Coordinates of C-alpha atoms in Angstrom, one line a residue:
X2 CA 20.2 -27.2 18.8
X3 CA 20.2 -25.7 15.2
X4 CA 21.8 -21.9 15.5
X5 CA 21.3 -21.2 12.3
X6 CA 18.5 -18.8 11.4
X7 CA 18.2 -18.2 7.5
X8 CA 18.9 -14.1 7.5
X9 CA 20.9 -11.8 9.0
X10 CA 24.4 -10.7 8.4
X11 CA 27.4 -13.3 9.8
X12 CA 27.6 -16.7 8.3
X13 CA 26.8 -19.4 10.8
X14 CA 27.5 -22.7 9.3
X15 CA 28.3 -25.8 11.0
X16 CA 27.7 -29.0 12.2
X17 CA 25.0 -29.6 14.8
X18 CA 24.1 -32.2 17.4
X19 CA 20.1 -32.8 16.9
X20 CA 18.0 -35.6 17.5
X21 CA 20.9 -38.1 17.5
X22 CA 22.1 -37.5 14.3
X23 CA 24.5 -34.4 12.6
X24 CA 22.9 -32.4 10.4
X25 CA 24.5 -29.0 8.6
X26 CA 22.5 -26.2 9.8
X27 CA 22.3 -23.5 6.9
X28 CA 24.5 -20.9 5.9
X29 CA 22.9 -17.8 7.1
X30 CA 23.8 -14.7 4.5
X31 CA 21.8 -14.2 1.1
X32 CA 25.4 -14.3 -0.7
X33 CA 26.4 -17.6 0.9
X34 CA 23.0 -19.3 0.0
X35 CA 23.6 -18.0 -3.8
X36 CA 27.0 -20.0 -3.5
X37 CA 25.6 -23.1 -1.6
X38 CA 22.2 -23.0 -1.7
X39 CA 20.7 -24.7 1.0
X40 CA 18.4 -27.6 1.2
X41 CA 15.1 -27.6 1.8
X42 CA 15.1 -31.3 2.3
X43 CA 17.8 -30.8 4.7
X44 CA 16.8 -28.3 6.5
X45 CA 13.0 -29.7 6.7
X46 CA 14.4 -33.2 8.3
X47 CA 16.9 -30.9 11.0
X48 CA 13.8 -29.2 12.1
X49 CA 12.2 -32.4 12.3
X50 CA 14.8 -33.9 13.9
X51 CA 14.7 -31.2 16.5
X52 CA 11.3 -31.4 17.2
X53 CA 11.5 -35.0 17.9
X54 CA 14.5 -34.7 20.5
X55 CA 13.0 -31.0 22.2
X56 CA 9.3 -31.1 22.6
X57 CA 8.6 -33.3 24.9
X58 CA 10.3 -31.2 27.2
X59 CA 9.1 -27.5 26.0
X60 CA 5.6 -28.7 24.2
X61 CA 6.1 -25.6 21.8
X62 CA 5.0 -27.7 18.9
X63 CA 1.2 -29.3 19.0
X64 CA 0.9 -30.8 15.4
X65 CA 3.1 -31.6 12.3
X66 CA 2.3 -30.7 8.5
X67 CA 2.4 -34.3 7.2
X68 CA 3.6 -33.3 3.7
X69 CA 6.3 -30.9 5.0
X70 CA 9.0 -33.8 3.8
X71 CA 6.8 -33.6 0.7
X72 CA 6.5 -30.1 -0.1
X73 CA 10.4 -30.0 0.8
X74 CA 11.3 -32.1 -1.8
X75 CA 9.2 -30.4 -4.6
X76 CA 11.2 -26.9 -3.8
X77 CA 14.1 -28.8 -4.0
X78 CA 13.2 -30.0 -7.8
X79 CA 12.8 -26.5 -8.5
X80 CA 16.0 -25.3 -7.4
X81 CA 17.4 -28.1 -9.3
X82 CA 15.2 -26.8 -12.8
X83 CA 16.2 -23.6 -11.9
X84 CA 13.4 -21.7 -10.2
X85 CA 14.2 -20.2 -7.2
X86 CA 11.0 -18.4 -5.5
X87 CA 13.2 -15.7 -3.5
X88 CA 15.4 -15.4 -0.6
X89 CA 12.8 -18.1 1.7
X90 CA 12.6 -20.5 -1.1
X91 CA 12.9 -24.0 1.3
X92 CA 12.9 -22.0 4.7
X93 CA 10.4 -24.2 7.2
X94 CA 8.5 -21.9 9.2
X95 CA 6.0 -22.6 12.1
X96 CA 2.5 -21.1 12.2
X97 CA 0.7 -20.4 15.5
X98 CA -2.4 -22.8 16.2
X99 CA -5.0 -20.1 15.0
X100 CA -3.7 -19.8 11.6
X101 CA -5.4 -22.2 9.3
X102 CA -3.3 -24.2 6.6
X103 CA -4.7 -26.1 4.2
X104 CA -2.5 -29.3 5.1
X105 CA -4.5 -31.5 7.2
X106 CA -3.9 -30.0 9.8
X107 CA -6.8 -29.2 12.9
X108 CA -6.2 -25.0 13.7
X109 CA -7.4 -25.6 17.9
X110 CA -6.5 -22.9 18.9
X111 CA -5.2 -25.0 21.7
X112 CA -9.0 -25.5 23.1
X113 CA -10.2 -29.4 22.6
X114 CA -13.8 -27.8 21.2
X115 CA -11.5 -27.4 17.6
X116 CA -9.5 -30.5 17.9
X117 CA -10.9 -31.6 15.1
X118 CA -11.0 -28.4 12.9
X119 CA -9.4 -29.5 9.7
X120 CA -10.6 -26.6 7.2
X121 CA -8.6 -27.6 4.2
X122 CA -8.6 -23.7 4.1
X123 CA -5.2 -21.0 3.7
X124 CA -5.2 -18.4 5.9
X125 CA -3.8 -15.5 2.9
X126 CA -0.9 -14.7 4.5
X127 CA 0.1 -18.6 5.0
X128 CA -0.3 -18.9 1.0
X129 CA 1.8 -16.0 0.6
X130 CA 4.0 -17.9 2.6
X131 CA 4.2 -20.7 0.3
X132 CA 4.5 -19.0 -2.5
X133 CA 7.5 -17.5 -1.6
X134 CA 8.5 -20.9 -1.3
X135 CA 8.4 -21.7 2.5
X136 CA 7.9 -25.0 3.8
X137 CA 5.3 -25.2 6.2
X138 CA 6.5 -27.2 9.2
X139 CA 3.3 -27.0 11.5
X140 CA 1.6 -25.6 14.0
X141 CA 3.0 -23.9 17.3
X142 CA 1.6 -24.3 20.8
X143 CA -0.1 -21.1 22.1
X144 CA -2.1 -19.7 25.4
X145 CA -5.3 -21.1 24.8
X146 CA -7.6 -18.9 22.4
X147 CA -4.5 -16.6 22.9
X148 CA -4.9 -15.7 26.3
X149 CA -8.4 -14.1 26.4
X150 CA -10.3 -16.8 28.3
X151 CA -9.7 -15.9 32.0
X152 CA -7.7 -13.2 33.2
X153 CA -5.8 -15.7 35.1
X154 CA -4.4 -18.1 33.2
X155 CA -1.4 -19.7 32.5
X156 CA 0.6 -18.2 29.3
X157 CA 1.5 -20.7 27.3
X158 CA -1.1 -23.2 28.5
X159 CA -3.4 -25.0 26.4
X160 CA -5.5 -27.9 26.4
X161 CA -4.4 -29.5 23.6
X162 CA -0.6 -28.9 24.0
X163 CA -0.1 -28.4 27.1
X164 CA 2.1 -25.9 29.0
X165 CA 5.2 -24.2 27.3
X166 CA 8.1 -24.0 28.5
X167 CA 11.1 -21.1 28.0
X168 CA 14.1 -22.8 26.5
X169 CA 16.3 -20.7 29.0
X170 CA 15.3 -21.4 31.7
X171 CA 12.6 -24.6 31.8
X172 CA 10.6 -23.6 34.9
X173 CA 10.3 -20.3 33.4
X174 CA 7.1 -18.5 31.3
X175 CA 7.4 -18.9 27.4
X176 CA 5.2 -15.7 27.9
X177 CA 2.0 -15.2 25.6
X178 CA -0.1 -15.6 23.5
X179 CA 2.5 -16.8 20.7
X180 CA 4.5 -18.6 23.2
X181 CA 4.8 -22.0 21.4
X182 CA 6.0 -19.9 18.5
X183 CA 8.6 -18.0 20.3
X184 CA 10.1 -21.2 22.4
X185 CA 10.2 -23.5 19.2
X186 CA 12.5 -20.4 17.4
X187 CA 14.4 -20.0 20.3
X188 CA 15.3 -23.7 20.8
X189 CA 16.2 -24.6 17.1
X190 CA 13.4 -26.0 16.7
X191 CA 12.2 -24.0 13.5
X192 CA 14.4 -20.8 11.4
X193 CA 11.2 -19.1 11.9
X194 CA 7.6 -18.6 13.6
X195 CA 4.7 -16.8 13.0
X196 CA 2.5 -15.2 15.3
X197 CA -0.2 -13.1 16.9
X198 CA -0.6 -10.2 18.5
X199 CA -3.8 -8.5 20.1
X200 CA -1.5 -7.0 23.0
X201 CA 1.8 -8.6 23.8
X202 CA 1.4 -11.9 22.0
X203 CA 4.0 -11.4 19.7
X204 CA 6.5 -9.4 21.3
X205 CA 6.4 -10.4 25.0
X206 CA 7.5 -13.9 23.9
X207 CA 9.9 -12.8 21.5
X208 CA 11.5 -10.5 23.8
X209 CA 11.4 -13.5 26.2
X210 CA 13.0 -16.3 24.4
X211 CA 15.4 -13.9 23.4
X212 CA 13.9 -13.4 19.6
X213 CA 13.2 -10.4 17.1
X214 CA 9.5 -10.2 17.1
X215 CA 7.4 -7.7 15.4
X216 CA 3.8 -6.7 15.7
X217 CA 2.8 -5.0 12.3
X218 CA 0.6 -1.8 11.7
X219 CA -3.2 -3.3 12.1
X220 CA -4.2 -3.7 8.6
X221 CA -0.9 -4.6 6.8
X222 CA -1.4 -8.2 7.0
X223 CA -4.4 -10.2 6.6
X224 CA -5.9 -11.7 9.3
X225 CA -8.6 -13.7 7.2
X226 CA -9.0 -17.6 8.4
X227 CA -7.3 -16.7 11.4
X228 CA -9.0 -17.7 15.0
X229 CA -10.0 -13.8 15.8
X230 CA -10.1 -11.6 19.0
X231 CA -10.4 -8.0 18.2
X232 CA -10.7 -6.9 14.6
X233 CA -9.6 -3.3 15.8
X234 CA -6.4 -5.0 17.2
X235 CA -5.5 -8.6 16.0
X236 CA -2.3 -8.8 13.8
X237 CA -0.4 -11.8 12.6
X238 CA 3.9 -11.2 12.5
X239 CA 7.2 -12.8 12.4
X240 CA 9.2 -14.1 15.0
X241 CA 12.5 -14.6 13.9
X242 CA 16.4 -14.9 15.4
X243 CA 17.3 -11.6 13.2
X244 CA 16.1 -8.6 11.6
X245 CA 16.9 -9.3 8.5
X246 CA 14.7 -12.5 9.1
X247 CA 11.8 -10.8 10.3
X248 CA 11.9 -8.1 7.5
X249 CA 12.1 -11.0 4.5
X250 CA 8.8 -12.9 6.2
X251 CA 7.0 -9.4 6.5
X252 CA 8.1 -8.2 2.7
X253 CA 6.0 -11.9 2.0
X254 CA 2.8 -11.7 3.9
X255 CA 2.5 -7.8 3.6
X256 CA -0.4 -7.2 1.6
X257 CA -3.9 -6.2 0.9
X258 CA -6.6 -8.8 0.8
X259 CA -10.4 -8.2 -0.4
X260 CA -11.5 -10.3 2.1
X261 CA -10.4 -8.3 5.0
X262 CA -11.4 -4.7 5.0
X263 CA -8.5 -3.4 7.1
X264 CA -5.9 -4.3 4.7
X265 CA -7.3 -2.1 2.0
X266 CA -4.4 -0.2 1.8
X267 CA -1.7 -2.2 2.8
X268 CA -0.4 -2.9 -0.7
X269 CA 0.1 0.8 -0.9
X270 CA 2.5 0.8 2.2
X271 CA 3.8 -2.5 2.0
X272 CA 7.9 -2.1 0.7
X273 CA 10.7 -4.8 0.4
X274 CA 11.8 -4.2 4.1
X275 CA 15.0 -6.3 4.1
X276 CA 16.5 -4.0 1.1
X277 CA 15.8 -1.3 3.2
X278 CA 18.0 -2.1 6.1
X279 CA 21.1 -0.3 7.0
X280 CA 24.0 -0.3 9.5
X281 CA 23.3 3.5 9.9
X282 CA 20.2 3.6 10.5
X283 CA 20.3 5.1 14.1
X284 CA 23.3 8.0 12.9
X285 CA 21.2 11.5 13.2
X286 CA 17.9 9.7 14.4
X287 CA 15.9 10.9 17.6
X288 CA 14.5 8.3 19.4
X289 CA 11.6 9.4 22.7
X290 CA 13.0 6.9 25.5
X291 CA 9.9 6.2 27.4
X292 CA 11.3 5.9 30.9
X293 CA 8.0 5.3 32.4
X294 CA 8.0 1.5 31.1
X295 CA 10.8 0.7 33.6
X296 CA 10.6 1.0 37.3
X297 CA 9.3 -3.1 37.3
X298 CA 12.1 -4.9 37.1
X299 CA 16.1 -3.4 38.3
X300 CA 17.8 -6.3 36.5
X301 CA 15.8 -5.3 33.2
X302 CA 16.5 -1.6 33.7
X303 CA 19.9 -1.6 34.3
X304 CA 20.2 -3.4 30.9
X305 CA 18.3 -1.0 28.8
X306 CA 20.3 1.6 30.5
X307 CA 23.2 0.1 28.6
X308 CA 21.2 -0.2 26.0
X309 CA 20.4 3.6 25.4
X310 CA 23.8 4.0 25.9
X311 CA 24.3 1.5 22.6
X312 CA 22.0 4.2 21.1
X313 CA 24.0 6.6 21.2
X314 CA 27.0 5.3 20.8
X315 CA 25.5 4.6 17.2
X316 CA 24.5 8.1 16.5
X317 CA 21.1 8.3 18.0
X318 CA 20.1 11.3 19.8
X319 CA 17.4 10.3 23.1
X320 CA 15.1 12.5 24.6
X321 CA 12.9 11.7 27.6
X322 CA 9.5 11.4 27.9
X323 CA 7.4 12.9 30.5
X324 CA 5.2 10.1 32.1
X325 CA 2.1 8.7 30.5
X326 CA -0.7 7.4 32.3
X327 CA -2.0 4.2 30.4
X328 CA -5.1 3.4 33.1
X329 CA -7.7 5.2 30.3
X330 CA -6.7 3.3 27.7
X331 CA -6.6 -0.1 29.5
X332 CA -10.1 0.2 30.7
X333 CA -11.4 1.2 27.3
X334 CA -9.4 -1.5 25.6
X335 CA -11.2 -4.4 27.7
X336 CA -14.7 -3.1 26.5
X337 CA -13.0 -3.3 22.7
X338 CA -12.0 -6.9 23.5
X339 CA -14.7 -8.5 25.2
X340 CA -17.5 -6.5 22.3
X341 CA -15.3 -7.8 19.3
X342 CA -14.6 -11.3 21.2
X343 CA -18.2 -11.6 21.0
X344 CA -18.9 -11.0 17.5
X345 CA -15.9 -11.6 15.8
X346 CA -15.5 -15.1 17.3
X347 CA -19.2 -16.0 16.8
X348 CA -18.4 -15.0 12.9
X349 CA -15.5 -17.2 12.9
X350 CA -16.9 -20.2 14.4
X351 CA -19.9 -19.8 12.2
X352 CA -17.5 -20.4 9.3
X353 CA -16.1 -24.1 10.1
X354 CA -17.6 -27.3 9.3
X355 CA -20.4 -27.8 11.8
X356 CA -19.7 -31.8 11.7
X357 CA -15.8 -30.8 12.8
X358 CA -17.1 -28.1 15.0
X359 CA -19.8 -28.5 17.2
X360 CA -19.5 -25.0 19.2
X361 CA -21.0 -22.7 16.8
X362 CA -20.7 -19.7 19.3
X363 CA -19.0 -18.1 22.1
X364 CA -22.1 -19.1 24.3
X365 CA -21.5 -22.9 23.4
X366 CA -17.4 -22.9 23.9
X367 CA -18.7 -21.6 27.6
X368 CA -20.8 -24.7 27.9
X369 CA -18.6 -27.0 26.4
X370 CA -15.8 -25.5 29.2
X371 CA -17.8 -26.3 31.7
X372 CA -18.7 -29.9 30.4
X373 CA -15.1 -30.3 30.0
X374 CA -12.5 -31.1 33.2
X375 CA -9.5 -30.8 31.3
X376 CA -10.5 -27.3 30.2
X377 CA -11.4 -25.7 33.3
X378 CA -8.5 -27.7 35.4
X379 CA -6.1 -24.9 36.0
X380 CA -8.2 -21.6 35.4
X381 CA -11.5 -20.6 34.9
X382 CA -13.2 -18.5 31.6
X383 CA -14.0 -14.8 33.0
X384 CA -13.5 -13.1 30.5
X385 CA -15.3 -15.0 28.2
X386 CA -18.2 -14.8 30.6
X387 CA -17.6 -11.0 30.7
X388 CA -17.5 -11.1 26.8
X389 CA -20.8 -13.1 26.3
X390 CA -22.3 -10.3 28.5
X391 CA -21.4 -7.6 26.3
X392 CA -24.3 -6.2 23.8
X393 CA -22.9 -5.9 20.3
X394 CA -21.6 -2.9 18.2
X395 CA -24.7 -0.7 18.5
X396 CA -24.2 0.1 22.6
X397 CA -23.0 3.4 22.8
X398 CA -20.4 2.0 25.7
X399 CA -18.4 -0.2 23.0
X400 CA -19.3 2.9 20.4
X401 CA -17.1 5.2 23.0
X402 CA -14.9 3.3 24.0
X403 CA -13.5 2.1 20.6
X404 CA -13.3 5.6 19.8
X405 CA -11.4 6.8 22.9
X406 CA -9.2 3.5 23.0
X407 CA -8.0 4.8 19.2
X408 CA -8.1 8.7 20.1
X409 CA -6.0 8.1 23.3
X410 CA -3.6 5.8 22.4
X411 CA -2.8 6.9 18.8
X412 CA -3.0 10.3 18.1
X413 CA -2.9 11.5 21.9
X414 CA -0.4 9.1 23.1
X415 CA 2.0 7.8 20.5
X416 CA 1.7 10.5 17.7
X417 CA 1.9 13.2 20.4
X418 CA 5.0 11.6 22.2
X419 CA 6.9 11.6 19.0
X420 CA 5.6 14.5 18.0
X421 CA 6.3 16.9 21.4
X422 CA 10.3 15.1 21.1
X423 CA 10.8 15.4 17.6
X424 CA 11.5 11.5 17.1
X425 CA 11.1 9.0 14.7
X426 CA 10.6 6.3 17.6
X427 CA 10.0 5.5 20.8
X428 CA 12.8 3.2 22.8
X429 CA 11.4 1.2 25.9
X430 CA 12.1 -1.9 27.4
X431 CA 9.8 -4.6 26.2
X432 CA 9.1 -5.9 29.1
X433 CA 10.6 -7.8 32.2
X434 CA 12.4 -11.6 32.5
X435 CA 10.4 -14.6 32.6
X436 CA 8.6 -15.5 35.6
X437 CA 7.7 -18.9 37.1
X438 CA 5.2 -20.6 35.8
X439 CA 3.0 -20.8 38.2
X440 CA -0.1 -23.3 37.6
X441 CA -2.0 -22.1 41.2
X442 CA -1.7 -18.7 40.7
X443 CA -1.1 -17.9 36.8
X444 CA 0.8 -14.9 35.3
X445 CA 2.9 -12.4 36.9
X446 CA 4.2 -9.9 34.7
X447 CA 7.0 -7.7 34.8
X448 CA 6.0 -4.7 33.1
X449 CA 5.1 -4.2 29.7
X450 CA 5.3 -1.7 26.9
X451 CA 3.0 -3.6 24.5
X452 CA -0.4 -1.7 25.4
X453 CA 0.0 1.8 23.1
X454 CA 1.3 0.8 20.2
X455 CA -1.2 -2.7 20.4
X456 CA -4.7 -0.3 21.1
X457 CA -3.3 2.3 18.3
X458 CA -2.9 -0.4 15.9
X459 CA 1.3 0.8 15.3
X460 CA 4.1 -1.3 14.5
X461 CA 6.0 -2.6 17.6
X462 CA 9.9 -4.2 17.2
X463 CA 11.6 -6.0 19.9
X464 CA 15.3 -7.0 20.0
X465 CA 17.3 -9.1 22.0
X466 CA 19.4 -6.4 24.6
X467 CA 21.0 -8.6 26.7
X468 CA 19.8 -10.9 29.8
X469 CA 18.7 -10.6 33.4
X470 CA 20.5 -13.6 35.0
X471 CA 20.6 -15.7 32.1
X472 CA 17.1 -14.7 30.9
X473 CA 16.5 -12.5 27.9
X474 CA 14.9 -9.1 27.5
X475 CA 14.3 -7.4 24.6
X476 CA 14.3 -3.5 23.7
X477 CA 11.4 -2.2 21.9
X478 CA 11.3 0.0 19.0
X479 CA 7.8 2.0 18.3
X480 CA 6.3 4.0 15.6
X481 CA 3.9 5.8 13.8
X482 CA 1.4 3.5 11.4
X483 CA 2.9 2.5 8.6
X484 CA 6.5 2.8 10.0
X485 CA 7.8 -0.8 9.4
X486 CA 10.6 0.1 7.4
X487 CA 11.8 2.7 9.8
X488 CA 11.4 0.4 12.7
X489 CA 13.0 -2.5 11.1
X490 CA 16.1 -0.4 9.8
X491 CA 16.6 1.0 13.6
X492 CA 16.6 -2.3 14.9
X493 CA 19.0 -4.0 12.2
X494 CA 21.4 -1.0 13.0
X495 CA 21.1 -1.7 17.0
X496 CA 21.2 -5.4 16.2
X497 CA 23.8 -5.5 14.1
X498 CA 26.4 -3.0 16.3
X499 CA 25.8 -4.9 19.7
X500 CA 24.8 -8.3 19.1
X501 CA 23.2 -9.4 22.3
X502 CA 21.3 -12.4 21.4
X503 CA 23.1 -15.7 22.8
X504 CA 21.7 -19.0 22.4
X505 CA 19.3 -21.1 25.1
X506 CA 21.2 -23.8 27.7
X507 CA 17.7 -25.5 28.8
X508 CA 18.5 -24.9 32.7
X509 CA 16.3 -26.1 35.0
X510 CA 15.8 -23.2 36.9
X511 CA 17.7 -19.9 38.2
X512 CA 19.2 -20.2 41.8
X513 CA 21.3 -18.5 43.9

């Protein structure tokens, strides 16, 4: 499949096998682009091409952008007049299904009560997109209404699309929610993805397919027009095959927007994180190595051992962490959740066309669930039952808990961490392997360091450190808010001194 991302710092450029047909994937250095600048059109039809011969086995893609060709084509006349919109200019990217694009288009979140959700409407950070001169390829598969309607579903699964599969291993967990988005990078089938995160929706699938994924301080993108969660904690990122990738899409969408309060001073923090990268990064840094994320998986263990060892190698000095006990925060994060579920979803449906969308609240997607075979087939909708229940931002539970989810997990937990070791970061493993999927019994994760960093609304990095029998894990990178560039820079230096990601061979499954 297409190896080519669009970033990063080796020039990958030959010809690929996709489809049926040979296509030239594209040179992958900004100085090589300025000597042969790519195609748009080109690279457009590859991923199309790619689509066509891989989804029908990993269903990571659930609908097309019918004027990608189209759009393709006009950023290709401009090259030729001589606009060039910046270092994306004719880059297809993917969205995630609960990202709204005004190209006719449904966003479904991958329930069948928004099949027909056409909103003619830009989410701000897809128009940013654009404007830098991406090409919108379509919309990527996800865990329906990203993995908050039962506490026992299927990552990856949706109604609409279908179940995703991990392009590493086939029988294997994409992971969740932005699992669509992560299999489609990993496979070829896109340069480029974005996601979302509430907890783990970026980075457990980017560290699963073997991808740079990064979950961004809450509030430095906009998450107006996107299918919402938790306004405390939903975030929209990149998912990309290098750093440099994933710090040219977040220099793009970074921003304030007017219409989402959060963001209010995200235009004073946002930066141009791909100039900011260095090689040397981790020389004289001190990084907290959170030891009490492992302990779940030996295979994953005994990579980030070698791993830390990378670290240092590289300059980096590690100090341990004492162990922190994450059982407060996770109880006071699923009365956040299920409050703002509630509300913020009620708002959102609220704002579609009523003849497209006839659930107009969280009440009538339960009903319409029930009315609906296909929906309930596999798993049922807890924790939407549990979030109808809840009683709005006035109970003093959901007043407490909000504050003790933020008080606990930012300034006691991560701040105090780095803080107590004197680091800039915290290193952990991201999480474990894929698991099975496993349609009878759902998930079964492998540990996870996704919780802190996602309840204090702080960046989160992962980067491919290697595999566990042919399966990728990633090593996480955590900060402070605001940290982005410090995060990204750490990672490009790690990145680029070991190299450890190493394309998908579609296996069936992993066997002795």
């Amino acid at each position: 499949m297409v190896d080519a991302a669009f970033g990063g710092e080796r020039v990958i450029h030959k010809t690929l096998l996709v489809g049926g047909a040979f296509v030239a994937a594209l040179a992958t250095t900004a100085a090589a682009r300025e000597a042969a600048p790519p195609s748009a059109v080109a690279a457009t039809e590859a991923s199309l091409a790619a689509v066509k011969a891989r989804n029908d086995q990993l269903h990571a893609v659930i609908a097309l952008n019918p004027h990608a060709l189209a759009d393709a084509r006009a950023l290709d006349a401009e090259r030729r007049a001589g606009k060039v919109r910046g270092p994306l200019h004719g880059v297809p990217i993917l969205l995630k299904d609960n990202i709204e694009s005004a190209d006719d288009t449904a966003t479904t979140a991958g329930s069948l009560a928004l099949k027909d959700n056409v909103t003619g409407r830009d989410a701000p950070l897809v128009k940013r997109l654009t404007d830098a001169g991406m090409v919108i390829l379509g919309k990527a598969n996800l865990s329906e209404w990203a993995n908050i309607r039962s506490n026992h579903s299927i990552s990856g699964w949706s109604a609409v699309g279908g179940t995703v599969r991990n392009p590493y291993v086939l029988d294997r967990s994409a992971c969740g929610s932005s699992a669509g988005s992560g299999a489609a990078v990993a496979a070829g089938l896109a340069p480029a993805a974005i996601g979302t995160e509430t907890d783990g929706s970026i980075t457990c699938p980017a560290a699963i397919n073997g991808l740079v994924g990064l979950k961004p301080t809450v509030g430095l993108v906009s998450r107006t027009h996107i299918v919402p969660i938790s306004h405390s904690q939903d975030t929209a990122g990149p998912m990309t095959r290098t750093v440099t990738d994933a710090a040219q899409i977040l220099t793009v969408i970074a921003g304030s927007d007017p219409a989402d309060p959060a963001t209010k001073d995200a235009d004073a923090h946002k930066a141009d994180y791909a100039k900011g990268l260095s090689k040397d990064a981790l020389k004289g840094a001190t990084l907290a190595v959170a030891r009490f994320y492992t302990g779940s998986s030996p295979g994953t263990d005994a990579v980030f051992e070698q791993a830390l060892n990378d670290l240092k190698a590289q300059g980096a000095t590690l100090v341990e962490v004492k162990a922190f006990n994450e059982e407060p925060i996770g109880k006071a994060e699923g009365v956040v959740l299920y409050t703002e579920l509630k509300v913020d979803l009620n708002a959102y449906l609220a704002s579609t066309d009523p003849k497209q969308v006839k659930t107009r609240t969280l009440a009538d997607l339960i009903a319409f669930n029930k009315a609906s075979p296909q929906e309930l087939a596999w798993f049922g909708q807890d924790s939407f039952e549990k979030a109808e229940a809840t009683k709005g931002y006035d109970d003093p539970a959901y007043i407490k808990a909000a504050a003790d989810a933020k008080r606990l997990a930012g300034p006691e937990g991560i701040d105090k961490i780095l803080k107590d070791a004197g680091a800039v970061a915290i290193v952990a493993p991201t999480t474990g392997p894929a698991w099975t999927i496993d349609p009878l019994n759902g998930d079964h994760y492998g540990g996870s360091a996704t919780t802190l960093p996602a309840v204090a609304g702080y960046p989160h990095l992962t980067v491919p450190m290697g595999a566990v029998h042919g399966l990728p894990v990633g090593l996480s990178f955590i900060g402070p808010a605001w940290s982005e560039a410090r995060l990204l820079s750490l990672g490009y230096a790690y990145e680029q001194a070991t190299m450890r990601r190493f394309e998908p061979k579609f296996l069936p499954t992993v066997a002795p």
